Every structure is written in structure tokens, then in C-alpha cells.
Coordinates of N, CA and C in Angstrom, one line a residue:
M1 N 0.7 -1.2 -0.3 CA -0.2 -0.1 -0.3 C 0.8 1.3 0.1
P2 N 0.6 2.1 -1.0 CA 1.6 3.1 -1.4 C 1.1 3.9 0.0
S3 N 2.3 4.9 0.6 CA 1.6 6.0 1.3 C 1.5 6.9 1.4
T4 N 0.2 7.9 2.2 CA 0.1 8.9 2.0 C 0.4 10.1 2.7
I5 N 1.6 9.8 3.1 CA 2.4 10.9 3.9 C 3.5 11.6 2.5
S6 N 3.5 13.3 2.3 CA 4.5 13.6 1.3 C 5.4 14.7 2.4
N7 N 6.2 13.9 1.9 CA 7.6 14.7 1.9 C 7.7 15.9 1.6
S8 N 8.1 17.1 2.3 CA 8.0 18.1 2.0 C 10.3 18.8 1.7
L9 N 10.3 17.5 1.2 CA 11.7 18.0 1.3 C 12.5 17.2 0.0
L10 N 11.3 17.1 -1.2 CA 11.4 16.5 -2.2 C 11.0 18.0 -3.1
W11 N 11.6 19.1 -2.9 CA 11.8 20.1 -4.1 C 13.5 19.7 -3.7
I12 N 14.2 19.6 -3.2 CA 15.6 19.6 -3.4 C 16.0 18.5 -4.1
F13 N 15.5 17.8 -4.6 CA 15.2 17.4 -6.1 C 15.0 17.9 -7.6
E14 N 13.9 18.4 -7.4 CA 13.8 19.3 -8.5 C 15.2 19.8 -9.2
P15 N 16.5 20.6 -9.3 CA 17.7 20.6 -10.5 C 17.6 19.1 -11.3
F16 N 17.8 17.9 -10.5 CA 18.0 17.2 -11.1 C 17.1 16.3 -12.0
E17 N 15.3 17.1 -12.0 CA 14.7 16.6 -12.8 C 15.0 17.0 -14.6
N18 N 15.0 17.7 -14.9 CA 16.4 17.7 -16.2 C 17.9 16.8 -16.3
E19 N 18.0 16.0 -15.1 CA 19.0 14.8 -15.8 C 18.8 13.3 -16.3
E20 N 19.1 13.5 -17.7 CA 18.0 11.9 -17.8 C 18.5 11.2 -16.8
T21 N 19.7 10.4 -16.2 CA 19.7 9.6 -15.8 C 19.2 9.8 -14.2
F22 N 18.1 10.8 -14.2 CA 17.4 11.3 -12.6 C 16.6 9.6 -12.2
I23 N 16.5 9.3 -11.3 CA 16.1 8.3 -11.1 C 15.1 8.4 -9.4
P24 N 13.7 8.5 -9.3 CA 13.4 9.2 -8.2 C 13.3 7.4 -7.0
R25 N 13.8 7.4 -5.8 CA 13.2 6.4 -5.1 C 12.5 6.4 -4.5
K26 N 12.0 5.3 -3.3 CA 11.6 5.3 -1.9 C 12.3 4.2 -1.3
M27 N 12.7 4.2 -0.2 CA 13.6 3.5 0.7 C 13.6 4.0 1.8
F28 N 13.0 2.7 3.0 CA 12.9 2.6 4.3 C 12.0 4.4 4.9
G29 N 11.2 4.8 4.4 CA 10.0 6.3 4.7 C 11.5 7.8 4.4
A30 N 12.6 6.9 3.8 CA 13.0 8.1 2.7 C 13.2 8.1 1.0
D31 N 12.5 9.9 0.4 CA 12.9 10.0 -1.1 C 14.4 9.6 -1.0
V32 N 15.1 9.0 -1.7 CA 15.9 9.1 -3.3 C 16.5 9.8 -3.7
A33 N 17.4 10.6 -4.4 CA 17.5 10.1 -5.7 C 19.0 9.4 -6.1
Y34 N 18.7 9.0 -7.2 CA 19.7 8.4 -8.1 C 20.3 8.9 -9.6
V35 N 21.4 9.1 -9.0 CA 22.1 10.0 -10.0 C 23.6 9.0 -11.2
H36 N 23.4 9.0 -12.3 CA 24.9 8.9 -12.6 C 24.8 7.4 -12.0
G37 N 23.7 7.0 -12.3 CA 23.9 5.6 -11.6 C 23.7 5.4 -10.2
V38 N 24.1 6.2 -9.5 CA 24.5 5.9 -7.9 C 23.4 6.9 -6.8
Q39 N 22.5 5.7 -6.1 CA 22.2 6.9 -5.4 C 23.6 7.9 -4.2
C40 N 22.8 8.7 -4.3 CA 23.8 9.8 -4.0 C 23.2 10.8 -2.5
L41 N 21.4 10.7 -2.3 CA 20.6 12.0 -1.6 C 19.8 11.4 -1.7
A42 N 18.8 12.0 -0.2 CA 17.8 11.5 0.4 C 17.3 12.2 0.9
V43 N 16.6 12.4 1.4 CA 15.8 13.5 2.3 C 14.3 13.2 3.0
I44 N 13.9 13.4 3.9 CA 13.4 12.4 4.9 C 12.9 13.4 6.4
D45 N 11.5 13.3 5.8 CA 10.8 14.6 7.7 C 9.8 14.0 8.2
R46 N 10.7 12.6 9.1 CA 9.9 12.7 10.2 C 10.4 13.0 11.3
D47 N 10.9 12.7 12.4 CA 11.5 13.4 14.3 C 12.9 12.6 13.3
A48 N 14.0 13.8 14.5 CA 15.2 13.6 14.7 C 15.0 12.2 15.4
P49 N 16.5 11.5 14.1 CA 17.2 11.6 13.0 C 17.0 12.2 12.1
W50 N 15.6 11.6 12.0 CA 15.1 10.7 10.7 C 14.5 12.4 10.4
D51 N 15.1 13.4 9.8 CA 14.4 15.2 9.0 C 15.3 15.9 8.6
G52 N 15.5 15.7 7.9 CA 16.9 16.3 6.7 C 16.8 15.3 5.3
L53 N 18.2 16.3 5.2 CA 18.7 15.5 4.1 C 20.0 14.6 4.2
L54 N 20.2 12.7 3.8 CA 21.1 12.4 3.9 C 22.2 12.4 2.6
V55 N 23.9 12.6 2.8 CA 24.2 12.4 1.5 C 25.3 11.3 1.1
C56 N 24.6 10.7 0.8 CA 25.3 9.2 0.2 C 26.8 9.5 0.1
T57 N 27.3 8.6 0.9 CA 28.9 8.7 0.5 C 30.2 7.5 1.7
S58 N 31.1 7.7 1.3 CA 32.0 6.7 1.9 C 32.2 8.1 3.1
R59 N 32.9 6.8 4.4 CA 33.8 7.4 5.2 C 34.8 7.8 4.4
E60 N 35.2 7.3 4.2 CA 36.9 8.4 3.7 C 36.6 10.0 2.6
H61 N 35.1 10.3 2.0 CA 35.0 11.3 1.9 C 34.6 12.4 2.9
H62 N 34.0 11.9 3.7 CA 34.1 12.5 5.4 C 34.5 13.8 6.0
A63 N 35.5 13.8 5.6 CA 36.6 14.7 6.2 C 36.3 15.6 5.0
S64 N 37.2 15.6 3.5 CA 36.6 16.2 2.7 C 35.1 17.8 2.5
L65 N 34.0 16.8 2.9 CA 33.0 17.0 2.9 C 32.8 18.2 3.7
M66 N 33.2 17.6 5.0 CA 33.1 18.3 6.6 C 33.5 19.9 6.3
A67 N 35.0 19.6 5.9 CA 35.1 21.2 5.9 C 34.7 21.8 4.9
E68 N 35.1 21.4 3.4 CA 34.0 22.2 2.6 C 32.2 22.8 3.3
M69 N 31.9 21.9 4.0 CA 29.9 22.7 4.7 C 30.2 21.8 5.9
P70 N 30.9 22.6 7.6 CA 30.8 22.2 7.9 C 29.4 21.8 8.9
V71 N 28.3 22.2 8.3 CA 27.4 21.7 9.3 C 27.0 20.4 9.0
L72 N 27.6 19.9 7.9 CA 27.5 18.4 7.8 C 27.4 17.7 8.5
R73 N 27.3 16.3 9.2 CA 28.2 15.2 10.4 C 27.5 14.2 9.9
P74 N 28.4 13.3 11.1 CA 27.6 11.7 10.3 C 26.4 11.5 10.7
H75 N 25.7 11.4 10.2 CA 24.6 10.5 11.1 C 24.5 9.7 12.0
P76 N 23.8 10.0 13.0 CA 23.6 9.2 14.3 C 23.3 7.4 14.1
V77 N 22.3 7.9 13.3 CA 22.8 5.9 13.1 C 22.7 4.9 11.3
L78 N 22.7 5.9 11.1 CA 24.0 5.6 9.5 C 24.9 5.8 9.6
G79 N 25.8 5.9 10.3 CA 27.4 6.2 10.6 C 27.8 7.3 9.0
K80 N 27.7 5.9 8.2 CA 28.4 5.7 7.4 C 28.1 7.3 6.1
W81 N 26.5 7.5 6.1 CA 26.3 8.2 5.3 C 26.8 10.3 6.2
L82 N 26.4 11.3 5.5 CA 26.7 12.6 5.9 C 25.3 13.4 6.3
Y83 N 25.1 14.2 6.9 CA 23.3 14.4 7.7 C 23.3 15.7 8.1
L84 N 22.4 16.3 7.1 CA 21.6 18.3 7.5 C 21.0 17.9 7.7
P85 N 20.7 18.0 9.6 CA 19.2 18.7 9.4 C 18.6 19.7 9.5
Q86 N 17.1 19.3 9.2 CA 17.0 20.3 8.6 C 16.1 21.7 9.9
S87 N 16.9 21.6 10.5 CA 16.9 22.3 11.5 C 17.5 23.3 11.6
E88 N 19.2 22.6 10.9 CA 20.1 24.1 10.7 C 19.8 24.6 9.9
T89 N 20.0 26.1 10.3 CA 20.1 27.6 9.5 C 20.7 27.3 8.5
E90 N 21.2 27.3 7.8 CA 22.2 26.8 6.2 C 21.3 25.7 6.2
F91 N 20.3 25.1 6.4 CA 19.8 23.5 5.8 C 20.2 24.4 4.6
E92 N 18.7 24.8 3.9 CA 18.4 24.6 2.5 C 20.4 25.8 1.7
S93 N 20.9 26.6 1.9 CA 21.8 26.6 0.7 C 23.2 25.7 0.5
V94 N 22.8 24.7 1.7 CA 23.0 24.0 1.8 C 23.7 22.6 1.1
A95 N 21.8 21.9 0.7 CA 21.2 21.6 0.5 C 21.3 21.9 -1.1
R96 N 21.6 23.3 -1.5 CA 21.3 23.7 -2.9 C 22.8 23.0 -4.1
R97 N 23.5 23.4 -3.6 CA 24.9 23.5 -3.2 C 25.5 21.8 -3.7
L98 N 25.2 21.0 -2.3 CA 24.7 19.5 -2.5 C 24.4 18.9 -4.1
T99 N 22.9 19.1 -3.7 CA 22.9 18.8 -5.9 C 23.9 18.8 -6.9
A100 N 24.3 20.7 -6.9 CA 25.1 21.1 -7.1 C 26.2 20.3 -7.5
H101 N 26.5 19.7 -6.4 CA 27.9 18.3 -7.1 C 27.8 17.7 -6.9
V102 N 26.4 17.4 -7.6 CA 25.5 15.6 -7.3 C 25.8 15.8 -8.8
L103 N 24.8 17.0 -9.1 CA 24.6 17.5 -10.9 C 26.5 16.7 -12.0
A104 N 27.3 18.4 -10.7 CA 28.6 18.3 -11.5 C 29.5 16.9 -11.4
G105 N 28.7 16.0 -10.5 CA 29.4 14.7 -10.7 C 30.0 14.3 -10.0
D106 N 31.0 15.2 -8.6 CA 31.2 15.3 -7.3 C 31.7 13.5 -7.2
P107 N 32.8 13.1 -7.4 CA 32.7 11.7 -6.9 C 32.9 11.0 -5.3
R108 N 33.2 12.8 -4.7 CA 32.4 12.1 -3.1 C 31.4 11.7 -3.1
I109 N 30.3 12.2 -3.6 CA 28.9 12.3 -3.3 C 28.4 10.9 -4.4
G110 N 27.4 9.9 -3.5 CA 27.8 8.2 -4.5 C 27.7 7.3 -4.2
V111 N 26.7 6.8 -3.5 CA 27.5 4.7 -3.8 C 26.8 5.0 -5.1
E112 N 27.5 3.4 -5.1 CA 27.3 2.1 -6.1 C 25.7 1.3 -5.0
P113 N 24.8 1.3 -5.6 CA 23.9 0.3 -5.3 C 23.9 -1.1 -5.4
K114 N 23.5 -2.3 -4.2 CA 23.9 -2.9 -4.1 C 23.0 -4.0 -5.2
P115 N 23.3 -5.2 -6.0 CA 23.1 -5.4 -7.0 C 21.9 -6.5 -6.1
R116 N 20.1 -6.8 -6.8 CA 19.5 -7.2 -5.9 C 19.4 -8.6 -5.9
K117 N 19.2 -9.2 -4.7 CA 19.0 -11.2 -5.5 C 18.4 -11.5 -6.1
P118 N 18.4 -12.1 -7.0 CA 17.3 -12.8 -7.3 C 16.0 -14.3 -6.6
R119 N 15.1 -14.0 -6.4 CA 14.0 -14.3 -5.8 C 14.1 -15.4 -6.7
K120 N 13.5 -16.7 -5.3 CA 14.0 -18.3 -5.8 C 12.0 -18.0 -6.2
P121 N 11.8 -19.3 -7.4 CA 11.1 -18.8 -7.8 C 10.1 -19.7 -6.9
R122 N 9.1 -20.0 -6.7 CA 8.7 -21.4 -5.9 C 9.1 -22.5 -6.7
Q123 N 9.0 -23.1 -6.2 CA 8.1 -25.3 -7.0 C 7.2 -24.8 -7.0
P124 N 6.7 -25.7 -8.0 CA 5.2 -26.0 -8.4 C 4.5 -26.7 -7.8
G125 N 3.4 -26.6 -7.3 CA 2.7 -27.1 -6.4 C 3.1 -27.4 -4.2
K126 N 3.5 -26.1 -4.6 CA 4.4 -26.0 -3.2 C 3.5 -24.4 -2.5
Q127 N 3.5 -24.8 -1.0 CA 2.7 -23.2 -0.6 C 3.8 -22.8 -0.4
A128 N 4.1 -21.2 0.3 CA 5.2 -20.4 1.1 C 4.4 -21.0 2.5
A129 N 5.1 -20.5 3.8 CA 5.4 -21.4 5.3 C 4.5 -20.7 5.8
P130 N 3.8 -20.5 6.2 CA 2.4 -20.2 6.9 C 3.0 -19.3 7.4
V131 N 2.6 -17.6 8.1 CA 3.2 -17.0 8.7 C 3.1 -17.5 10.2
R132 N 4.0 -17.0 11.0 CA 3.6 -17.3 12.9 C 3.7 -15.7 13.0
R133 N 1.9 -15.4 13.9 CA 2.3 -14.2 14.9 C 2.7 -14.3 16.3
V134 N 3.6 -13.7 16.3 CA 3.6 -14.0 18.1 C 2.4 -13.1 18.5
K135 N 1.5 -13.4 19.7 CA 0.8 -12.3 20.5 C 1.5 -12.2 21.6
P136 N 1.7 -10.4 21.5 CA 2.2 -9.3 22.7 C 1.6 -10.0 24.0

């Protein structure tokens, strides 16, 4: 069932709309931008620490990105990615800088998506195992 919750931060992806490699996706309640074949940015507007912009990057690039944009910090749950909370006074300007970096192909931003494992086909005549529910 699709979510009826609208993400107020989708404006961040507007610069990507004319980029032919842009693919928007949903992931764990966030909206994610794939550009140039890599997962680049994620936006989510829920409660902290899920209330801002996540920069998909590797730890080796944290120092240079944080030196350039000091409001970025490692995400408290997903430490491999950098985080920009909506509460930052520079949120909009830094978000625009990050989208510009993505469009320019900055190699510090973006992670290769892991290939999905193919689903095993069900054997004819076999039913799926019943789901067991645990009572609280």
C-alpha cells in the first residue's frame, strides 16, 4: 500500500528533473535520488534523526565534505552517510550546494547500489510457509 505521507523536502530534487540519469526511489520512509547510476541523496521529514538530508558517501570522503560544508555531520544511526538536519539555519543553501555537486559528478557523493538478489521461484505445487504471529 503506497504511503499517503508527502515529503516536504522533495524540492531538493527539483534540479535533478532535467537530468536524464535521475531516478527517484523510496527507501525506508525516505525519498532517494539516484543520479549517474549511484545513490546520491536521501530526504526524509520525520522526527529526529530522520528529519533532513542524508548524503550517500563513504567514510573516506567525510572529512573533505565536512571541511567544505561544516554543518554536515555523520548520521547518528547511519554513520556511513553524512547528515544535514532541517533545523540547521544553512539547510537550504547547503542542500542546493549538494545538488550542484551531484549534478557536476562530484566523486565524493554517491554510492553504488548493491545488486538485488534474484528471488527464488516457487516450486509448483508448494505453498509458502505460514506466517507465525507472536502475541504480545
